[in-house]
PDB file of C-alpha atoms and ligand atoms in Angstrom:
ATOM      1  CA  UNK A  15     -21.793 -44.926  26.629  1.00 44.00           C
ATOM      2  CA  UNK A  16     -24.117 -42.509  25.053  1.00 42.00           C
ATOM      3  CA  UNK A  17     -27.401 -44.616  25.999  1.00 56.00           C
ATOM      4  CA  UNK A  18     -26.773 -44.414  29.710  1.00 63.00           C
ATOM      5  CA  UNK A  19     -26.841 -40.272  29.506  1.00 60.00           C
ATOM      6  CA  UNK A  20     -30.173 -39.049  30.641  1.00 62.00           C
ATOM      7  CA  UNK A  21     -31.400 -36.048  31.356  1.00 63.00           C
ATOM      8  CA  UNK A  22     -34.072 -36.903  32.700  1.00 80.00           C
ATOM      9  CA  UNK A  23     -32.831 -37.164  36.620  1.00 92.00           C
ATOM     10  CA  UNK A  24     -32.572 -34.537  38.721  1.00 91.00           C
ATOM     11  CA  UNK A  25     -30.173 -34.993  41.855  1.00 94.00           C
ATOM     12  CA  UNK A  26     -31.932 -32.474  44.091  1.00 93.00           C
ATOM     13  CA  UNK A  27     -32.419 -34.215  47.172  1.00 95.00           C
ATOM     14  CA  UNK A  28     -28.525 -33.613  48.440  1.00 95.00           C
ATOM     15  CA  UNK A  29     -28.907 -37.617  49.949  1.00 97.00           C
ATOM     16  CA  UNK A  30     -28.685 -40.472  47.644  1.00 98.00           C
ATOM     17  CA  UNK A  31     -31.831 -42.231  49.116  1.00 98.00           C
ATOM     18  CA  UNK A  32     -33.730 -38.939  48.429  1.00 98.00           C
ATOM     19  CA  UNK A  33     -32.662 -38.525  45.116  1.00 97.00           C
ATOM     20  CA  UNK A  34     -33.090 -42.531  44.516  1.00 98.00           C
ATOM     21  CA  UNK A  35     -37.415 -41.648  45.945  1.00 98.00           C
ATOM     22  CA  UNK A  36     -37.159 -38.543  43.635  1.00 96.00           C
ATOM     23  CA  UNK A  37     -37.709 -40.943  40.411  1.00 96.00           C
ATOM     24  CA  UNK A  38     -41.420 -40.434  40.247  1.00 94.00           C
ATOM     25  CA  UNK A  39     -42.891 -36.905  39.321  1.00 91.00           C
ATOM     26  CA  UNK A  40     -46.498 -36.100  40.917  1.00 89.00           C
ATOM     27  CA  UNK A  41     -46.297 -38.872  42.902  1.00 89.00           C
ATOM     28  CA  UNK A  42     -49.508 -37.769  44.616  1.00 83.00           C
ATOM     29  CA  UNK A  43     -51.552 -37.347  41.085  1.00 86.00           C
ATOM     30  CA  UNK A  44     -52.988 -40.027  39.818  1.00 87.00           C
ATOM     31  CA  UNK A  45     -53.104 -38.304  36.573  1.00 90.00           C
ATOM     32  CA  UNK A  46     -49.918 -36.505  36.198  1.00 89.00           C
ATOM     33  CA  UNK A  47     -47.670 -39.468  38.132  1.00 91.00           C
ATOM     34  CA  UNK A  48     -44.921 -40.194  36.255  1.00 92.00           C
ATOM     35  CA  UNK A  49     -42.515 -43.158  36.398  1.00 95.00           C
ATOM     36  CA  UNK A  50     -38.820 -42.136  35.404  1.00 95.00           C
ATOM     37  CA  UNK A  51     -37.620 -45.998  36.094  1.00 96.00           C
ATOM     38  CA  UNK A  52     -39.101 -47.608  32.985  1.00 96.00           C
ATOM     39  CA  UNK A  53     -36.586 -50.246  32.552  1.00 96.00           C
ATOM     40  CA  UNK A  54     -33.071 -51.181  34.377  1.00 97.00           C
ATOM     41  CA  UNK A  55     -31.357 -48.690  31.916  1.00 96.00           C
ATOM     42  CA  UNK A  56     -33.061 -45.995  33.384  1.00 96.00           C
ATOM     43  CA  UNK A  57     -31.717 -47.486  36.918  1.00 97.00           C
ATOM     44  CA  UNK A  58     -28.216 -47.453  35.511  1.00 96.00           C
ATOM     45  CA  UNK A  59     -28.636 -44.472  34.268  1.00 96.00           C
ATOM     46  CA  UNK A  60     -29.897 -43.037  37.402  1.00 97.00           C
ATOM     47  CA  UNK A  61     -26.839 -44.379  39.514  1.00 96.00           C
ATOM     48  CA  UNK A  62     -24.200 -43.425  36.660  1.00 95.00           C
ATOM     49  CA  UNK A  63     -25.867 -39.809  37.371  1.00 95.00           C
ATOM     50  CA  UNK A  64     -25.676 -40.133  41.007  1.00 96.00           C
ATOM     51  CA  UNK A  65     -22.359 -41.210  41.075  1.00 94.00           C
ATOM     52  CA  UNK A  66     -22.959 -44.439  42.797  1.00 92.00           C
ATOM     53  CA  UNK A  67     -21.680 -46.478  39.942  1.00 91.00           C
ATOM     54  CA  UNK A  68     -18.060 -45.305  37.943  1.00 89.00           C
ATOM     55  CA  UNK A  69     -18.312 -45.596  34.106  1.00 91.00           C
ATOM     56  CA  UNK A  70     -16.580 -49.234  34.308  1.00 90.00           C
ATOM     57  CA  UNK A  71     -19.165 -50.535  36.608  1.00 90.00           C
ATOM     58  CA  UNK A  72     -21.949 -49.034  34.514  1.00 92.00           C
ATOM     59  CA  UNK A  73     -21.068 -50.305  31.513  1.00 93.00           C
ATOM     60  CA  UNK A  74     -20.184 -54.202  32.942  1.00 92.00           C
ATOM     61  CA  UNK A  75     -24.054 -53.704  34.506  1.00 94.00           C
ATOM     62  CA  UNK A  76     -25.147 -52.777  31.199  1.00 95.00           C
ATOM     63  CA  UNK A  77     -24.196 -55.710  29.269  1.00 94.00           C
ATOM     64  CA  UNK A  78     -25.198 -58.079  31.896  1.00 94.00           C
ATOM     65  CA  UNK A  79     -28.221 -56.704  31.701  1.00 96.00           C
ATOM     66  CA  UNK A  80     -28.727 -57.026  28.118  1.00 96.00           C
ATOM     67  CA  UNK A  81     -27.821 -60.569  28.285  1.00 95.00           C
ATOM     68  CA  UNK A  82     -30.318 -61.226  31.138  1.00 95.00           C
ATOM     69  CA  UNK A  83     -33.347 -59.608  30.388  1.00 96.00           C
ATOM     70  CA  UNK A  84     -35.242 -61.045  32.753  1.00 97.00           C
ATOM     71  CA  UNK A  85     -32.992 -60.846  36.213  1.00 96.00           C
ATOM     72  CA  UNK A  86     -32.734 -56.899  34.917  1.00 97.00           C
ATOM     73  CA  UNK A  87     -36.429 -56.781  35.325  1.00 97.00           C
ATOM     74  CA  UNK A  88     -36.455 -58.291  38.656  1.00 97.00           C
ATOM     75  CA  UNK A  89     -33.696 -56.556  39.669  1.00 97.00           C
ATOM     76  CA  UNK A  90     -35.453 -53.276  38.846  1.00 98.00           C
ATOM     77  CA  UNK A  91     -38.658 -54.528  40.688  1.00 98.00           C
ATOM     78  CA  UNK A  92     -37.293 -54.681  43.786  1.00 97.00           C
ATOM     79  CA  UNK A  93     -35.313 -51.100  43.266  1.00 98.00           C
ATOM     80  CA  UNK A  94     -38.968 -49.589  43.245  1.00 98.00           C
ATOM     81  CA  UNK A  95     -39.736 -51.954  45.889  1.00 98.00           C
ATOM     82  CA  UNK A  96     -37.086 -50.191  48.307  1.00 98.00           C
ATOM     83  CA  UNK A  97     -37.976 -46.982  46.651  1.00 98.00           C
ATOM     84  CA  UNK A  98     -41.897 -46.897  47.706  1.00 97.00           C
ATOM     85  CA  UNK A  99     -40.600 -48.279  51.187  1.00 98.00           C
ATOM     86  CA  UNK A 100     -37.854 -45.398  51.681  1.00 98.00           C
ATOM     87  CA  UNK A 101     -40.544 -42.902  50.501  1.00 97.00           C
ATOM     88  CA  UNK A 102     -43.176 -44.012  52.883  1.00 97.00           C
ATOM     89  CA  UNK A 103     -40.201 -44.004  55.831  1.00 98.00           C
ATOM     90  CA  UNK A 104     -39.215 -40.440  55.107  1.00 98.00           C
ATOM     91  CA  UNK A 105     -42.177 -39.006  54.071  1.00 97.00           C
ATOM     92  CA  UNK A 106     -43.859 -39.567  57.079  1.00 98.00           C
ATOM     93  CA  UNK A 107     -41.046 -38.146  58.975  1.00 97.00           C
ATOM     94  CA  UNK A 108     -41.040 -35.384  56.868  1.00 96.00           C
ATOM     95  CA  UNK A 109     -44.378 -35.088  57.986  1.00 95.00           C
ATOM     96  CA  UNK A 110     -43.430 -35.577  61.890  1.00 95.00           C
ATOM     97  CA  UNK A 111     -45.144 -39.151  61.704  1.00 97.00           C
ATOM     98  CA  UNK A 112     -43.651 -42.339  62.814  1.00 97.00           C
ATOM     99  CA  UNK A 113     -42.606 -44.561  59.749  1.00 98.00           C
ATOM    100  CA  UNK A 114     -44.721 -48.151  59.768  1.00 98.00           C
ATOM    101  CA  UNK A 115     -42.674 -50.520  61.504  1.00 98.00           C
ATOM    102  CA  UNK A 116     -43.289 -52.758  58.482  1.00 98.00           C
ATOM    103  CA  UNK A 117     -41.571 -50.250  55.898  1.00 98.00           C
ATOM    104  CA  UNK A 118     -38.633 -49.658  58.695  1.00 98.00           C
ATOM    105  CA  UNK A 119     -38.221 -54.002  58.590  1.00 98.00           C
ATOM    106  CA  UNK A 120     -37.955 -53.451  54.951  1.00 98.00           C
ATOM    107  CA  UNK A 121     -35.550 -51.234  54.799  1.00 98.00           C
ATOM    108  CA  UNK A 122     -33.683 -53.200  57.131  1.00 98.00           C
ATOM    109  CA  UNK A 123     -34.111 -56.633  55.247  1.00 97.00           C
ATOM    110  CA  UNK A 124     -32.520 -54.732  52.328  1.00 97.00           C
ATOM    111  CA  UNK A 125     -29.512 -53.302  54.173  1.00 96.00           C
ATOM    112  CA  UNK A 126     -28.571 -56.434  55.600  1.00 96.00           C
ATOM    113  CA  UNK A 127     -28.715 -57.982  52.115  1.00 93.00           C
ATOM    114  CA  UNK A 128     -26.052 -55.115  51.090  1.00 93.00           C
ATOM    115  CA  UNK A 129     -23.953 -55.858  54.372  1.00 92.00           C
ATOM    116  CA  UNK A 130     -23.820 -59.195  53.381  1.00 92.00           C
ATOM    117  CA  UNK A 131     -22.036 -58.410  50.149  1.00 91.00           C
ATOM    118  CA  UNK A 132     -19.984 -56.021  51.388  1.00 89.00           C
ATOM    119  CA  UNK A 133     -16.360 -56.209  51.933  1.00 88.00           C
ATOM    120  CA  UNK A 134     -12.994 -54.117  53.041  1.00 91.00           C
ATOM    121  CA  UNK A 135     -10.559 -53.878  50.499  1.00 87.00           C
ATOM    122  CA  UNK A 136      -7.741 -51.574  49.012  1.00 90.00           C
ATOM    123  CA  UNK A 137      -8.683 -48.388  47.489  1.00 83.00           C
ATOM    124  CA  UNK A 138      -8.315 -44.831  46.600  1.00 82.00           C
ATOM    125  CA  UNK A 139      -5.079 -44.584  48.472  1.00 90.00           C
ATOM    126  CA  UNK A 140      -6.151 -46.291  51.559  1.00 93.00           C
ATOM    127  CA  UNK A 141      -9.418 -49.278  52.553  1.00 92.00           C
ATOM    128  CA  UNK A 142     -12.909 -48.585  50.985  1.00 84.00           C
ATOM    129  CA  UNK A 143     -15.936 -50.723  51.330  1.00 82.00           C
ATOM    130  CA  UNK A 144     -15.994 -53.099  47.770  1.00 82.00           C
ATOM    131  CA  UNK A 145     -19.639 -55.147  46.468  1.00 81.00           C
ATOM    132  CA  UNK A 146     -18.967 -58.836  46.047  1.00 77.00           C
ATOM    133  CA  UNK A 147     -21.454 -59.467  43.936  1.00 69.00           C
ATOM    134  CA  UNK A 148     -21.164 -63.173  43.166  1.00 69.00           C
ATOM    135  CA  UNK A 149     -24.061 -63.275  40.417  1.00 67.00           C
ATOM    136  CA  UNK A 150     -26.637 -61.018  41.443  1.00 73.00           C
ATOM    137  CA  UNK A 151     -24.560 -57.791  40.488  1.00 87.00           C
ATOM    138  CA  UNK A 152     -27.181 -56.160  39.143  1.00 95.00           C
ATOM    139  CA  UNK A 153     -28.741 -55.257  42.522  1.00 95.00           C
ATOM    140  CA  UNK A 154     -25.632 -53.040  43.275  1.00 94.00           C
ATOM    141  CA  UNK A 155     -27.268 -49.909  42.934  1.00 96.00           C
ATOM    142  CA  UNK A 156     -30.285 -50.748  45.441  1.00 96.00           C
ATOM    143  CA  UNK A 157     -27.446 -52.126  47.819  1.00 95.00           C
ATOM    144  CA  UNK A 158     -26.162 -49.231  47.976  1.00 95.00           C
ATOM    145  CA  UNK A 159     -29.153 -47.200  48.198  1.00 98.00           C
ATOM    146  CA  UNK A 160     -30.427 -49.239  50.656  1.00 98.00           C
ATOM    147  CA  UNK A 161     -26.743 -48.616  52.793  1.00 96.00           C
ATOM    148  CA  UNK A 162     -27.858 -44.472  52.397  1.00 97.00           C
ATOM    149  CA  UNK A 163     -31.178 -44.979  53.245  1.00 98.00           C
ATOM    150  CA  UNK A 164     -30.356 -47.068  56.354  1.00 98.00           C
ATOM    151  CA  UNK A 165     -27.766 -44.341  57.405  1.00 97.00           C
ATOM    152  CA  UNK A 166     -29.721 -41.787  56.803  1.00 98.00           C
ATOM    153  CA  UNK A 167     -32.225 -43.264  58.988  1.00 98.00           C
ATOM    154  CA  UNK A 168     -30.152 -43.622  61.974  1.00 98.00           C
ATOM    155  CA  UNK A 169     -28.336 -40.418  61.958  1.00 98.00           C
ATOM    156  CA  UNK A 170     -29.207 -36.533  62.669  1.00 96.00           C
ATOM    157  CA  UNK A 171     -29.839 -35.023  59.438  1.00 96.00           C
ATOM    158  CA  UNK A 172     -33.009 -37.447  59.380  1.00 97.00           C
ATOM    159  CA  UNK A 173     -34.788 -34.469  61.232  1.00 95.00           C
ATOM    160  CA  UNK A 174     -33.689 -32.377  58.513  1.00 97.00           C
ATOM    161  CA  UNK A 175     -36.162 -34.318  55.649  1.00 97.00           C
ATOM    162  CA  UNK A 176     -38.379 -32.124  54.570  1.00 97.00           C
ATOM    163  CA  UNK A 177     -41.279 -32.524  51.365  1.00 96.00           C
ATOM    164  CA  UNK A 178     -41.425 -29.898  48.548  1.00 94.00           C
ATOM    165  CA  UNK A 179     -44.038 -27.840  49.641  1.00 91.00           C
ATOM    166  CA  UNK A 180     -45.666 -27.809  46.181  1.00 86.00           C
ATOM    167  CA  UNK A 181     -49.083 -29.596  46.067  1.00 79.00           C
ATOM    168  CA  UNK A 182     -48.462 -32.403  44.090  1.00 84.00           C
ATOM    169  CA  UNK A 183     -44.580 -32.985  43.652  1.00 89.00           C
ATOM    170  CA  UNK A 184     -43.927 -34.619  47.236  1.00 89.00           C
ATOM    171  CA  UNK A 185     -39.988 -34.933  46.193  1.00 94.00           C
ATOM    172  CA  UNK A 186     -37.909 -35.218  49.295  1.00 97.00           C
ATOM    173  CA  UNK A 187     -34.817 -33.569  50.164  1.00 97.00           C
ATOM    174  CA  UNK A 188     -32.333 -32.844  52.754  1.00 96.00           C
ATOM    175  CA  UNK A 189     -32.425 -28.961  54.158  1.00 96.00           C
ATOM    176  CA  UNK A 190     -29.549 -27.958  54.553  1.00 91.00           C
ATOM    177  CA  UNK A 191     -29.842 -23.989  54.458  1.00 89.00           C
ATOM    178  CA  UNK A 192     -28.689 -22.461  57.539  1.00 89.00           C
ATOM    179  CA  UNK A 193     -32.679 -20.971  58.535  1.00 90.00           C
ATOM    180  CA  UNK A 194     -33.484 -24.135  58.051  1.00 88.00           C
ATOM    181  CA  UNK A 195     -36.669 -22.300  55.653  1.00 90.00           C
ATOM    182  CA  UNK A 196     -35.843 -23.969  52.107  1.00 92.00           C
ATOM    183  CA  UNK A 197     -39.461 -25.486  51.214  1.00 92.00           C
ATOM    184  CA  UNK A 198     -39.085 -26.324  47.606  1.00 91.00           C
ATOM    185  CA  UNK A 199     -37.319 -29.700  46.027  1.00 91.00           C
ATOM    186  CA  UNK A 200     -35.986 -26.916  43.548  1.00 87.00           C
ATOM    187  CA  UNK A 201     -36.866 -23.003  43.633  1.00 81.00           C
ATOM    188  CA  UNK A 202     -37.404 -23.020  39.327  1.00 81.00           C
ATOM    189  CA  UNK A 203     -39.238 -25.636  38.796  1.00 78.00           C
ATOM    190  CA  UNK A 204     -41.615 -26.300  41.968  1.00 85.00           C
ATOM    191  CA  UNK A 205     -41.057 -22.568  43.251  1.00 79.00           C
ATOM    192  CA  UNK A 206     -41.725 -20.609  40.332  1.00 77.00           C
ATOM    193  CA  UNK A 207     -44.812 -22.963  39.578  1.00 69.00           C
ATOM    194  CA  UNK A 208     -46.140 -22.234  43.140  1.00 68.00           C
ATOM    195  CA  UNK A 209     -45.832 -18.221  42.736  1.00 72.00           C
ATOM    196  CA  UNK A 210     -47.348 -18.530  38.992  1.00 73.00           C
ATOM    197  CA  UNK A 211     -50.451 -20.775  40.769  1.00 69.00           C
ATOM    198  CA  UNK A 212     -50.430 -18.028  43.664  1.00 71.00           C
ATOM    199  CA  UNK A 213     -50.198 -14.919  41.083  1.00 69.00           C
ATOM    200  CA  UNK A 214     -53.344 -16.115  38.804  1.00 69.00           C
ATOM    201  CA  UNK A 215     -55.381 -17.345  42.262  1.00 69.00           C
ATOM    202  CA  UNK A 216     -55.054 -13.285  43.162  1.00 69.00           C
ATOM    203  CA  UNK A 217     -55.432 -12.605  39.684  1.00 64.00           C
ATOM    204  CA  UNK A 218     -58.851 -14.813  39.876  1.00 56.00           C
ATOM    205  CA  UNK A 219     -60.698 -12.966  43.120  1.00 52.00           C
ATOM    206  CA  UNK A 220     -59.716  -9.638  41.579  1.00 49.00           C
ATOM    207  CA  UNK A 221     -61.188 -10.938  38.101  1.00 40.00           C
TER     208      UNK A 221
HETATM  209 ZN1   ZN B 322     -41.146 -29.911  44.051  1.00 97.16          ZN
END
């Protein structure tokens, strides 16, 4: 399946939901923004990536999608709809704010939409949770994106969401380094950047 390979998506944020908020580059720039999403190939592409979807799945997604444009489109609507709700939730915990009780009721509406298609069957040598997906399929991957942000939510590593520290990247990830110190979403790209900015500011008042 060589047009669901993309490069494109980093898988930083060591929590799906993270990762799955981590689709839009300078979020906070109105100029440098960019949307990784563009079309539900991107999404598959994205979940292939993140392991949320197996090569099989991906590929039966894929050609339902090509043979409903339109649901695809809808279906990746409400992806970034979740998305912009689970960044507002965790950034502003990140931040040591309380989420909006309207974004929390979002993210709520969404997981009990996944629960509701969820089921126990046999699997990988013992019971695993199964989709039934009876039609709307191709809202899989925010079902179970929704499922990680909604656990993520309710458990202990929520205190441990942090923002990369960089001025404009606002990508979210789980720290998990023992100090507890890491501050970047990854040290070569937003770190490096930082010290480079830092080094010619320096470089500027000695100038
Ligand atoms: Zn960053």
């Amino acid at each position: 399946m060589a047009t669901l390979q993309n490069p494109k998506f980093e898988f930083i944020g060591d929590d799906v939901a993270l990762d799955f908020v981590n689709t839009v580059d300078n979020r906070d720039d109105p100029e440098r923004r960019k949307e990784l999403l563009n079309s539900y190939f991107d999404l598959l592409a994205w979940a292939l990536g993140a392991g949320i979807v197996s090569e099989q799945e991906a590929q039966e997604l894929q050609r339902h999608a090509i043979k409903s444009a339109m649901q695809a489109r809808a279906a990746l609507r409400r992806a970034k709809v979740l998305r912009e709700a689970l960044y507002r939730i965790f950034s502003a915990i990140a931040e040591q704010r309380q989420p909006a009780t309207g974004d929390v009721a979002l993210l709520d509406s969404f997981d009990k939409q996944a629960m509701a298609h969820r089921r126990i069957g046999r699997g990988g040598g013992g019971y695993q949770w199964h989709w039934r997906a009876e039609g709307n399929e191709l809202d899989l991957i925010l079902w179970n994106v929704a499922k990680a942000g909604a656990e993520l939510l309710t458990s202990d590593s929520v205190y441990n969401v942090r923002a990369c520290a960089a001025e404009r990247c606002r990508w979210l990830f789980l720290d998990t380094s023992r100090n507890h110190a890491r501050r970047w979403c990854d040290m070569r790209v937003c770190g490096n950047r930082e010290k480079a900015r830092r080094f010619q500011r320096r470089g500027a008042v000695r100038g």
